[in-house]
Amino acid sequence: MADPARANRLRSPPPAYEVGLIRIARSLVAAALIAPALAALPVHALAQTQSFYVPPKIVKQGKATSPIAGSGRVEVKVFVHKSGTVGSVTVVRSTNHADDAAAVEIAKTASYKPGTRDGQPGDDFYTFWLTFNGQTVAVDASGEDSLNRGAANGAMEAINALLGAGKYDEAKTQLQAYLTTHPGDNTAQTLLAASDYYLNDFDDAADAFEQVTTLQPTFVAVAYRSYEAAASDAIKAKKYDQAIAYSTHAIALQPTNPVPYFFRGTAQTYQQSYAPAIADLEKAKSLESGGTTPPETVNTIDIALVQAYFAADQADKGVALAQQVRARDPANAQLIAILSNHYVATGNAAAKAGKAADAVSDYEQAAQLVPGQAAQLYIGAANILGNAAKTPDDFKKALAEVRKALALVPDDAGANYVAGVLAANSGDQPGALAYLQKAKANVGSDAALAAKVDAALKKLGPKQ
């Protein structure tokens, strides 16, 4: 039997086992942000049968029988039937209400070209200004909705027909040419943005919609989905400022949709702007209610919020929400990765602070979450306890951790080496020799580990 004093010399220099010799997988050591499951969000494409719209147009100004009562401007809203006949007429705004009656009469007696969708006439509203100056009155072209001004010309009708036929490339080419000679034409700019959307050029579509001065309600859905898809693409490309800008536009169009808040919050999390990120992600979560949000979207939003809570050192909130998600989806791989990262990070922090028991508890929780990494995590826990060990009983506790690893990987040379060193320091020389011999038998081509095993065996007694 070898001299016990020789075995004790394994503690010189302390600690005898090699801290960090068996390293935990890098993917678990770093508390890195896990990429969001963007594919789980309903970033839908609109069907390419979307109607392309040209609004009504005034063709001939009407007349009034009521007296004109001085100067002023009156905005009127007219319902134009697909036949071109006039329905309801209302005053929207007025700078001189004494002219309102005359404005309504003029609007009712005017002639109109009806609006079209894919070239087919339809019923729709048309809004324009009438300017009264003394006893004269005229349609104010400068105040007319810019979509209305640009829509009636033949070029737009032809382009609209191309879009209705799904010829988006050709329409885009003509729109770009048209805009070089008609810069600022709102209809052309709107249709260019829509062309980009249906060509799946979401960044270009979003940028084009940003230049639209008046967004016709018919195109709100296309504009929203352009911004939404562009925000998603920007996050994937790590262009977080762009993602935030696109998401903000999307929120303005659909303020009760949780998805753009998720995108903006995710981008802000990556920028380490945790307070606004959490505010946006909490807003997204608050909009999940009602059962209309798909379960995978709910999970994705909640997991992003868990990650933001952890990043912002709000671990209690993160763990509580993570438990809710796990109750719904216990096998969610993204959540498991985030939780294991969290527990390893908190374990490392606890170990540095001298709180070995807390550190080991965190490592064990990570091991339960990630069975494939469990052996390495148990070895890491053993290293932490071994670093803090002062008595043979302390080393036995550390040895208990590495035995959990050996139950999973009984022939692992590194685990057996750590077990041998800990067993020797706990006073179990026979056990130490057995572990070290098994380590030597399985060390393979790892020359550095082989040298450490041989050195440990030499300290325990005659060469084995």
Short mmCIF file of C-alpha atoms in Angstrom, two decimals:
data_model
loop_
_atom_site.label_atom_id
_atom_site.label_comp_id
_atom_site.label_asym_id
_atom_site.label_seq_id
_atom_site.Cartn_x
_atom_site.Cartn_y
_atom_site.Cartn_z
CA MET A 1 0.00 0.00 0.00
CA ALA A 2 1.30 3.42 -0.89
CA ASP A 3 2.10 5.92 1.83
CA PRO A 4 -1.02 8.08 2.57
CA ALA A 5 1.27 11.08 2.84
CA ARG A 6 2.24 10.54 -0.77
CA ALA A 7 -1.41 10.60 -1.75
CA ASN A 8 -1.82 13.84 0.17
CA ARG A 9 0.94 15.35 -1.89
CA LEU A 10 -1.56 15.42 -4.76
CA ARG A 11 -2.83 18.54 -3.06
CA SER A 12 0.46 20.33 -3.60
CA PRO A 13 0.14 22.74 -5.29
CA PRO A 14 -3.58 23.04 -4.50
CA PRO A 15 -5.87 22.22 -6.09
CA ALA A 16 -4.36 18.97 -7.34
CA TYR A 17 -6.97 18.28 -10.03
CA GLU A 18 -6.68 20.45 -13.08
CA VAL A 19 -9.34 23.15 -13.01
CA GLY A 20 -10.54 23.66 -16.57
CA LEU A 21 -8.89 20.45 -17.79
CA ILE A 22 -12.35 19.15 -18.59
CA ARG A 23 -13.99 22.14 -20.11
CA ILE A 24 -17.69 22.62 -20.49
CA ALA A 25 -18.84 22.93 -24.07
CA ARG A 26 -18.21 26.46 -25.35
CA SER A 27 -21.82 26.78 -26.48
CA LEU A 28 -22.92 26.52 -22.85
CA VAL A 29 -20.19 28.51 -21.17
CA ALA A 30 -20.96 31.79 -22.92
CA ALA A 31 -24.21 33.47 -22.08
CA ALA A 32 -24.62 34.36 -25.72
CA LEU A 33 -27.93 35.49 -27.18
CA ILE A 34 -29.75 32.71 -28.97
CA ALA A 35 -31.01 33.65 -32.41
CA PRO A 36 -34.80 34.11 -32.41
CA ALA A 37 -36.95 31.62 -34.29
CA LEU A 38 -38.06 34.16 -36.87
CA ALA A 39 -39.54 31.44 -39.05
CA ALA A 40 -42.13 30.77 -36.36
CA LEU A 41 -43.65 34.20 -36.85
CA PRO A 42 -46.48 34.70 -39.34
CA VAL A 43 -44.66 36.88 -41.85
CA HIS A 44 -47.17 36.12 -44.57
CA ALA A 45 -47.05 36.93 -48.22
CA LEU A 46 -50.16 38.38 -49.80
CA ALA A 47 -51.55 36.45 -52.70
CA GLN A 48 -50.40 37.85 -56.01
CA THR A 49 -54.03 38.27 -57.01
CA GLN A 50 -54.10 41.50 -54.94
CA SER A 51 -56.23 44.14 -56.66
CA PHE A 52 -54.36 47.18 -57.93
CA TYR A 53 -56.36 50.30 -57.42
CA VAL A 54 -56.84 53.62 -59.20
CA PRO A 55 -59.14 56.02 -57.29
CA PRO A 56 -61.99 58.09 -58.80
CA LYS A 57 -61.26 61.36 -60.55
CA ILE A 58 -63.27 64.54 -61.08
CA VAL A 59 -63.77 65.12 -64.80
CA LYS A 60 -65.95 68.24 -64.86
CA GLN A 61 -66.64 70.69 -62.09
CA GLY A 62 -70.29 71.08 -61.03
CA LYS A 63 -72.31 74.23 -60.34
CA ALA A 64 -73.93 75.72 -57.26
CA THR A 65 -77.26 77.50 -56.86
CA SER A 66 -76.47 78.62 -53.32
CA PRO A 67 -74.63 81.95 -53.09
CA ILE A 68 -70.89 82.00 -52.57
CA ALA A 69 -70.28 83.68 -49.24
CA GLY A 70 -66.75 84.95 -49.55
CA SER A 71 -63.32 83.33 -49.73
CA GLY A 72 -62.38 80.00 -48.16
CA ARG A 73 -61.48 76.36 -48.78
CA VAL A 74 -63.81 73.39 -48.33
CA GLU A 75 -62.75 69.73 -48.46
CA VAL A 76 -65.54 67.42 -49.65
CA LYS A 77 -65.83 63.64 -49.70
CA VAL A 78 -67.89 62.13 -52.52
CA PHE A 79 -69.08 58.55 -52.96
CA VAL A 80 -68.64 57.73 -56.66
CA HIS A 81 -70.55 54.70 -57.94
CA LYS A 82 -68.96 52.42 -60.54
CA SER A 83 -71.33 53.99 -63.07
CA GLY A 84 -69.83 57.41 -62.35
CA THR A 85 -72.98 58.65 -60.61
CA VAL A 86 -72.73 60.48 -57.30
CA GLY A 87 -73.88 59.09 -53.98
CA SER A 88 -73.33 60.77 -50.63
CA VAL A 89 -71.43 64.04 -50.28
CA THR A 90 -70.04 65.28 -46.95
CA VAL A 91 -67.91 68.20 -45.86
CA VAL A 92 -64.66 67.01 -44.29
CA ARG A 93 -63.08 70.37 -43.39
CA SER A 94 -63.86 74.00 -44.07
CA THR A 95 -62.22 77.37 -43.50
CA ASN A 96 -65.50 79.20 -44.19
CA HIS A 97 -68.63 77.24 -43.32
CA ALA A 98 -70.76 79.79 -45.16
CA ASP A 99 -69.43 78.21 -48.38
CA ASP A 100 -70.26 74.63 -47.32
CA ALA A 101 -73.68 74.49 -49.01
CA ALA A 102 -72.27 75.72 -52.32
CA ALA A 103 -69.41 73.21 -52.06
CA VAL A 104 -71.82 70.30 -51.56
CA GLU A 105 -73.91 71.38 -54.57
CA ILE A 106 -70.82 71.67 -56.76
CA ALA A 107 -69.65 68.19 -55.68
CA LYS A 108 -73.09 66.67 -56.34
CA THR A 109 -73.40 68.13 -59.85
CA ALA A 110 -69.82 67.39 -60.94
CA SER A 111 -68.89 64.58 -63.36
CA TYR A 112 -66.56 61.81 -62.20
CA LYS A 113 -64.55 58.96 -63.61
CA PRO A 114 -65.07 55.94 -61.28
CA GLY A 115 -62.21 54.22 -59.50
CA THR A 116 -60.93 50.90 -60.83
CA ARG A 117 -59.44 47.70 -59.42
CA ASP A 118 -57.43 45.77 -61.96
CA GLY A 119 -59.04 47.96 -64.60
CA GLN A 120 -62.61 47.18 -63.50
CA PRO A 121 -64.81 50.12 -62.32
CA GLY A 122 -65.93 50.01 -58.71
CA ASP A 123 -67.68 52.03 -56.01
CA ASP A 124 -65.41 54.20 -53.89
CA PHE A 125 -64.95 57.51 -52.09
CA TYR A 126 -63.14 60.49 -53.60
CA THR A 127 -61.92 63.50 -51.61
CA PHE A 128 -60.93 66.88 -53.02
CA TRP A 129 -60.75 70.59 -52.14
CA LEU A 130 -62.80 73.47 -53.54
CA THR A 131 -61.26 76.94 -53.28
CA PHE A 132 -63.66 79.92 -53.13
CA ASN A 133 -62.26 83.33 -54.08
CA GLY A 134 -64.82 86.11 -54.18
CA GLN A 135 -67.52 84.86 -56.55
CA THR A 136 -65.35 82.24 -58.26
CA VAL A 137 -64.72 78.64 -57.25
CA ALA A 138 -62.33 75.98 -58.56
CA VAL A 139 -61.11 72.51 -57.76
CA ASP A 140 -57.85 73.00 -55.90
CA ALA A 141 -55.40 70.68 -57.67
CA SER A 142 -52.67 71.46 -55.16
CA GLY A 143 -54.87 70.28 -52.31
CA GLU A 144 -56.24 67.23 -54.07
CA ASP A 145 -55.02 63.88 -52.77
CA SER A 146 -51.79 63.10 -54.57
CA LEU A 147 -52.98 59.59 -55.37
CA ASN A 148 -55.96 61.12 -57.15
CA ARG A 149 -53.78 63.54 -59.12
CA GLY A 150 -51.47 60.91 -60.49
CA ALA A 151 -53.85 58.08 -61.13
CA ALA A 152 -55.96 59.16 -64.07
CA ASN A 153 -53.32 59.43 -66.76
CA GLY A 154 -52.98 56.71 -69.35
CA ALA A 155 -49.52 55.64 -68.27
CA MET A 156 -50.76 54.69 -64.83
CA GLU A 157 -53.70 52.80 -66.31
CA ALA A 158 -51.32 50.79 -68.50
CA ILE A 159 -48.99 50.05 -65.61
CA ASN A 160 -51.92 49.11 -63.43
CA ALA A 161 -52.97 46.59 -66.08
CA LEU A 162 -49.48 45.04 -66.05
CA LEU A 163 -49.65 44.66 -62.27
CA GLY A 164 -53.09 43.11 -62.46
CA ALA A 165 -51.66 40.58 -64.93
CA GLY A 166 -48.81 39.71 -62.57
CA LYS A 167 -46.13 41.24 -64.82
CA TYR A 168 -44.30 42.83 -61.92
CA ASP A 169 -40.84 43.13 -63.49
CA GLU A 170 -42.22 44.92 -66.53
CA ALA A 171 -44.41 47.15 -64.38
CA LYS A 172 -41.45 48.04 -62.17
CA THR A 173 -39.32 49.01 -65.15
CA GLN A 174 -42.06 51.29 -66.49
CA LEU A 175 -42.72 52.81 -63.08
CA GLN A 176 -39.05 53.63 -62.58
CA ALA A 177 -38.97 55.31 -65.98
CA TYR A 178 -42.17 57.19 -65.23
CA LEU A 179 -40.88 58.45 -61.90
CA THR A 180 -37.78 59.94 -63.54
CA THR A 181 -40.07 62.36 -65.42
CA HIS A 182 -42.78 62.57 -62.74
CA PRO A 183 -40.85 62.63 -59.45
CA GLY A 184 -43.04 62.59 -56.38
CA ASP A 185 -46.05 61.09 -58.16
CA ASN A 186 -47.76 59.30 -55.29
CA THR A 187 -49.58 56.71 -57.37
CA ALA A 188 -46.45 55.69 -59.24
CA GLN A 189 -44.46 55.52 -56.01
CA THR A 190 -47.14 53.37 -54.38
CA LEU A 191 -47.32 50.98 -57.30
CA LEU A 192 -43.52 50.76 -57.45
CA ALA A 193 -43.48 49.72 -53.78
CA ALA A 194 -46.18 47.13 -54.44
CA SER A 195 -44.22 45.77 -57.42
CA ASP A 196 -41.17 45.30 -55.23
CA TYR A 197 -43.27 43.51 -52.64
CA TYR A 198 -44.65 41.00 -55.13
CA LEU A 199 -41.13 40.47 -56.47
CA ASN A 200 -40.12 39.59 -52.88
CA ASP A 201 -37.74 42.55 -52.77
CA PHE A 202 -38.93 43.48 -49.30
CA ASP A 203 -36.16 45.95 -48.48
CA ASP A 204 -36.81 47.86 -51.70
CA ALA A 205 -40.56 47.69 -51.10
CA ALA A 206 -40.19 49.07 -47.58
CA ASP A 207 -37.89 51.84 -48.77
CA ALA A 208 -40.32 52.70 -51.57
CA PHE A 209 -43.29 52.81 -49.20
CA GLU A 210 -41.33 55.20 -46.97
CA GLN A 211 -41.46 57.68 -49.87
CA VAL A 212 -45.24 57.42 -50.30
CA THR A 213 -46.77 60.62 -49.00
CA THR A 214 -50.38 59.42 -48.83
CA LEU A 215 -50.93 55.68 -48.36
CA GLN A 216 -54.20 54.58 -49.93
CA PRO A 217 -56.11 52.17 -47.62
CA THR A 218 -56.05 49.53 -50.36
CA PHE A 219 -52.26 49.30 -49.99
CA VAL A 220 -52.00 49.32 -46.19
CA ALA A 221 -51.74 45.52 -45.99
CA VAL A 222 -49.02 45.41 -48.65
CA ALA A 223 -47.09 48.20 -46.97
CA TYR A 224 -47.37 46.56 -43.56
CA ARG A 225 -46.12 43.22 -44.80
CA SER A 226 -43.29 44.89 -46.69
CA TYR A 227 -42.09 46.54 -43.47
CA GLU A 228 -42.62 43.33 -41.50
CA ALA A 229 -40.66 41.15 -43.92
CA ALA A 230 -37.93 43.77 -44.29
CA ALA A 231 -37.56 43.94 -40.48
CA SER A 232 -37.18 40.16 -40.32
CA ASP A 233 -34.55 40.19 -43.08
CA ALA A 234 -32.68 43.04 -41.37
CA ILE A 235 -32.44 41.09 -38.10
CA LYS A 236 -31.07 38.07 -39.95
CA ALA A 237 -28.50 40.36 -41.59
CA LYS A 238 -27.67 41.94 -38.18
CA LYS A 239 -28.79 45.36 -39.44
CA TYR A 240 -30.55 46.22 -36.22
CA ASP A 241 -31.08 49.95 -36.84
CA GLN A 242 -32.89 49.12 -40.07
CA ALA A 243 -34.93 46.44 -38.33
CA ILE A 244 -36.03 48.96 -35.70
CA ALA A 245 -36.98 51.54 -38.34
CA TYR A 246 -38.98 49.06 -40.43
CA SER A 247 -40.69 47.66 -37.33
CA THR A 248 -41.68 51.16 -36.25
CA HIS A 249 -43.36 51.77 -39.62
CA ALA A 250 -45.17 48.44 -39.33
CA ILE A 251 -46.39 49.30 -35.84
CA ALA A 252 -47.81 52.58 -37.13
CA LEU A 253 -49.87 50.64 -39.67
CA GLN A 254 -50.97 47.78 -37.40
CA PRO A 255 -50.53 48.87 -33.78
CA THR A 256 -52.37 45.83 -32.37
CA ASN A 257 -50.25 43.24 -34.17
CA PRO A 258 -47.65 41.65 -31.83
CA VAL A 259 -45.16 40.71 -34.56
CA PRO A 260 -43.55 44.12 -35.28
CA TYR A 261 -43.14 44.74 -31.54
CA PHE A 262 -41.34 41.39 -31.39
CA PHE A 263 -39.02 42.36 -34.23
CA ARG A 264 -38.23 45.74 -32.72
CA GLY A 265 -37.69 44.26 -29.27
CA THR A 266 -35.43 41.55 -30.67
CA ALA A 267 -33.29 44.10 -32.54
CA GLN A 268 -33.03 46.22 -29.41
CA THR A 269 -32.00 43.17 -27.38
CA TYR A 270 -29.14 42.53 -29.79
CA GLN A 271 -28.15 46.17 -29.42
CA GLN A 272 -28.17 45.67 -25.63
CA SER A 273 -30.87 48.32 -25.27
CA TYR A 274 -32.69 46.16 -22.77
CA ALA A 275 -35.22 48.59 -21.31
CA PRO A 276 -36.92 49.45 -24.65
CA ALA A 277 -36.50 45.83 -25.78
CA ILE A 278 -38.38 44.54 -22.76
CA ALA A 279 -41.06 47.21 -23.18
CA ASP A 280 -41.65 46.15 -26.80
CA LEU A 281 -41.57 42.43 -26.07
CA GLU A 282 -43.93 42.86 -23.13
CA LYS A 283 -46.23 44.82 -25.45
CA ALA A 284 -46.04 41.96 -27.97
CA LYS A 285 -46.88 39.50 -25.22
CA SER A 286 -49.85 41.61 -24.10
CA LEU A 287 -51.20 41.42 -27.66
CA GLU A 288 -51.07 37.59 -27.69
CA SER A 289 -54.36 37.35 -25.81
CA GLY A 290 -57.65 36.34 -27.34
CA GLY A 291 -56.47 33.05 -28.78
CA THR A 292 -55.89 34.49 -32.25
CA THR A 293 -52.08 34.33 -32.14
CA PRO A 294 -50.67 30.97 -33.34
CA PRO A 295 -49.05 28.93 -30.51
CA GLU A 296 -45.64 28.92 -32.20
CA THR A 297 -45.75 32.72 -32.40
CA VAL A 298 -46.69 32.97 -28.73
CA ASN A 299 -43.73 30.77 -27.81
CA THR A 300 -41.33 32.73 -29.99
CA ILE A 301 -42.36 36.06 -28.47
CA ASP A 302 -42.23 34.70 -24.93
CA ILE A 303 -38.81 33.12 -25.45
CA ALA A 304 -37.43 36.40 -26.78
CA LEU A 305 -38.75 38.10 -23.66
CA VAL A 306 -37.14 35.42 -21.45
CA GLN A 307 -33.82 36.12 -23.12
CA ALA A 308 -34.23 39.88 -22.70
CA TYR A 309 -35.05 39.43 -19.01
CA PHE A 310 -31.91 37.34 -18.50
CA ALA A 311 -29.75 39.81 -20.43
CA ALA A 312 -31.13 42.66 -18.32
CA ASP A 313 -30.39 40.80 -15.04
CA GLN A 314 -34.09 40.26 -14.37
CA ALA A 315 -33.59 36.53 -13.81
CA ASP A 316 -36.68 36.02 -11.64
CA LYS A 317 -38.95 37.26 -14.41
CA GLY A 318 -37.03 35.23 -16.98
CA VAL A 319 -37.28 31.97 -15.06
CA ALA A 320 -40.98 32.50 -14.27
CA LEU A 321 -41.86 33.10 -17.92
CA ALA A 322 -39.61 30.24 -19.06
CA GLN A 323 -41.56 27.90 -16.80
CA GLN A 324 -44.77 28.97 -18.49
CA VAL A 325 -43.32 28.25 -21.92
CA ARG A 326 -41.94 24.87 -20.81
CA ALA A 327 -45.36 23.93 -19.50
CA ARG A 328 -46.73 24.52 -23.02
CA ASP A 329 -43.75 23.20 -24.96
CA PRO A 330 -41.37 21.15 -22.78
CA ALA A 331 -39.15 20.08 -25.68
CA ASN A 332 -38.57 23.57 -27.11
CA ALA A 333 -34.89 23.45 -28.08
CA GLN A 334 -34.44 27.22 -28.26
CA LEU A 335 -35.76 27.74 -24.73
CA ILE A 336 -33.65 24.87 -23.41
CA ALA A 337 -30.52 26.45 -24.90
CA ILE A 338 -31.35 29.84 -23.37
CA LEU A 339 -32.07 28.33 -19.96
CA SER A 340 -28.93 26.20 -19.94
CA ASN A 341 -26.86 29.23 -20.95
CA HIS A 342 -28.45 31.14 -18.08
CA TYR A 343 -27.73 28.47 -15.49
CA VAL A 344 -24.12 28.03 -16.63
CA ALA A 345 -23.57 31.79 -16.59
CA THR A 346 -25.06 32.15 -13.12
CA GLY A 347 -23.09 29.10 -12.00
CA ASN A 348 -19.85 30.63 -13.22
CA ALA A 349 -20.69 33.89 -11.44
CA ALA A 350 -21.51 32.04 -8.22
CA ALA A 351 -18.25 30.10 -8.40
CA LYS A 352 -16.24 33.30 -8.82
CA ALA A 353 -18.08 34.74 -5.83
CA GLY A 354 -17.12 31.73 -3.72
CA LYS A 355 -20.67 30.34 -3.62
CA ALA A 356 -19.84 26.79 -4.61
CA ALA A 357 -23.15 25.22 -3.56
CA ASP A 358 -25.14 27.74 -5.61
CA ALA A 359 -22.84 27.22 -8.58
CA VAL A 360 -23.26 23.44 -8.45
CA SER A 361 -27.03 23.79 -8.20
CA ASP A 362 -27.01 25.92 -11.37
CA TYR A 363 -24.79 23.46 -13.23
CA GLU A 364 -27.04 20.57 -12.24
CA GLN A 365 -30.11 22.41 -13.54
CA ALA A 366 -28.29 22.98 -16.83
CA ALA A 367 -27.38 19.27 -16.94
CA GLN A 368 -31.02 18.30 -16.55
CA LEU A 369 -31.96 20.60 -19.40
CA VAL A 370 -29.26 19.42 -21.81
CA PRO A 371 -28.65 15.69 -21.38
CA GLY A 372 -26.08 15.69 -24.17
CA GLN A 373 -23.92 18.11 -22.16
CA ALA A 374 -24.73 16.63 -18.76
CA ALA A 375 -21.45 14.73 -18.29
CA GLN A 376 -19.34 17.81 -18.93
CA LEU A 377 -21.56 19.89 -16.68
CA TYR A 378 -21.24 17.39 -13.82
CA ILE A 379 -17.47 17.46 -14.25
CA GLY A 380 -17.63 21.25 -14.15
CA ALA A 381 -19.62 21.05 -10.91
CA ALA A 382 -17.02 18.65 -9.50
CA ASN A 383 -14.26 21.12 -10.39
CA ILE A 384 -16.11 23.92 -8.58
CA LEU A 385 -16.54 21.83 -5.43
CA GLY A 386 -12.97 20.63 -5.65
CA ASN A 387 -11.69 24.20 -5.83
CA ALA A 388 -13.56 25.00 -2.64
CA ALA A 389 -12.72 21.73 -0.85
CA LYS A 390 -10.88 21.90 2.48
CA THR A 391 -11.56 18.48 4.02
CA PRO A 392 -11.79 14.89 2.79
CA ASP A 393 -15.58 15.13 3.07
CA ASP A 394 -15.53 18.15 0.79
CA PHE A 395 -13.61 16.12 -1.80
CA LYS A 396 -16.13 13.30 -1.44
CA LYS A 397 -18.90 15.72 -2.36
CA ALA A 398 -16.93 16.75 -5.42
CA LEU A 399 -16.34 13.09 -6.26
CA ALA A 400 -20.10 12.48 -6.08
CA GLU A 401 -20.56 15.01 -8.87
CA VAL A 402 -18.02 13.46 -11.19
CA ARG A 403 -19.56 10.04 -10.54
CA LYS A 404 -22.76 11.43 -12.06
CA ALA A 405 -20.73 12.09 -15.17
CA LEU A 406 -19.23 8.59 -15.11
CA ALA A 407 -22.70 7.10 -14.89
CA LEU A 408 -23.26 8.64 -18.33
CA VAL A 409 -19.77 8.17 -19.84
CA PRO A 410 -18.06 5.40 -17.81
CA ASP A 411 -15.03 5.13 -20.11
CA ASP A 412 -14.35 8.84 -20.46
CA ALA A 413 -10.65 9.35 -19.74
CA GLY A 414 -11.04 12.93 -18.53
CA ALA A 415 -13.86 12.09 -16.12
CA ASN A 416 -11.93 9.15 -14.73
CA TYR A 417 -8.83 11.31 -14.27
CA VAL A 418 -10.77 13.95 -12.32
CA ALA A 419 -12.44 11.18 -10.27
CA GLY A 420 -9.03 9.67 -9.49
CA VAL A 421 -7.59 12.96 -8.25
CA LEU A 422 -10.66 13.70 -6.13
CA ALA A 423 -10.71 10.16 -4.71
CA ALA A 424 -7.04 10.47 -3.72
CA ASN A 425 -7.69 13.78 -1.99
CA SER A 426 -10.66 12.28 -0.14
CA GLY A 427 -8.39 9.51 1.22
CA ASP A 428 -9.59 6.69 -1.07
CA GLN A 429 -6.31 5.48 -2.56
CA PRO A 430 -7.62 2.21 -4.05
CA GLY A 431 -10.49 4.05 -5.69
CA ALA A 432 -8.11 6.69 -6.97
CA LEU A 433 -5.85 4.08 -8.55
CA ALA A 434 -8.80 2.38 -10.22
CA TYR A 435 -10.06 5.61 -11.74
CA LEU A 436 -6.61 6.67 -12.92
CA GLN A 437 -5.87 3.29 -14.45
CA LYS A 438 -9.14 3.43 -16.34
CA ALA A 439 -8.26 6.92 -17.49
CA LYS A 440 -4.87 5.68 -18.73
CA ALA A 441 -6.52 2.81 -20.59
CA ASN A 442 -8.89 5.14 -22.43
CA VAL A 443 -6.76 8.25 -22.90
CA GLY A 444 -6.17 7.54 -26.60
CA SER A 445 -4.18 10.20 -28.47
CA ASP A 446 -4.63 12.97 -25.89
CA ALA A 447 -0.97 13.43 -24.99
CA ALA A 448 -1.59 16.25 -22.51
CA LEU A 449 -4.14 14.25 -20.56
CA ALA A 450 -1.94 11.14 -20.72
CA ALA A 451 0.91 13.10 -19.11
CA LYS A 452 -1.36 14.29 -16.29
CA VAL A 453 -2.65 10.75 -15.66
CA ASP A 454 0.92 9.41 -15.52
CA ALA A 455 1.97 12.18 -13.13
CA ALA A 456 -0.96 11.41 -10.81
CA LEU A 457 -0.21 7.69 -10.85
CA LYS A 458 3.46 8.42 -10.04
CA LYS A 459 2.47 10.48 -7.02
CA LEU A 460 0.23 7.68 -5.72
CA GLY A 461 2.82 4.96 -5.77
CA PRO A 462 4.98 2.71 -7.94
CA LYS A 463 4.39 2.88 -11.66
CA GLN A 464 1.30 0.88 -12.55
#
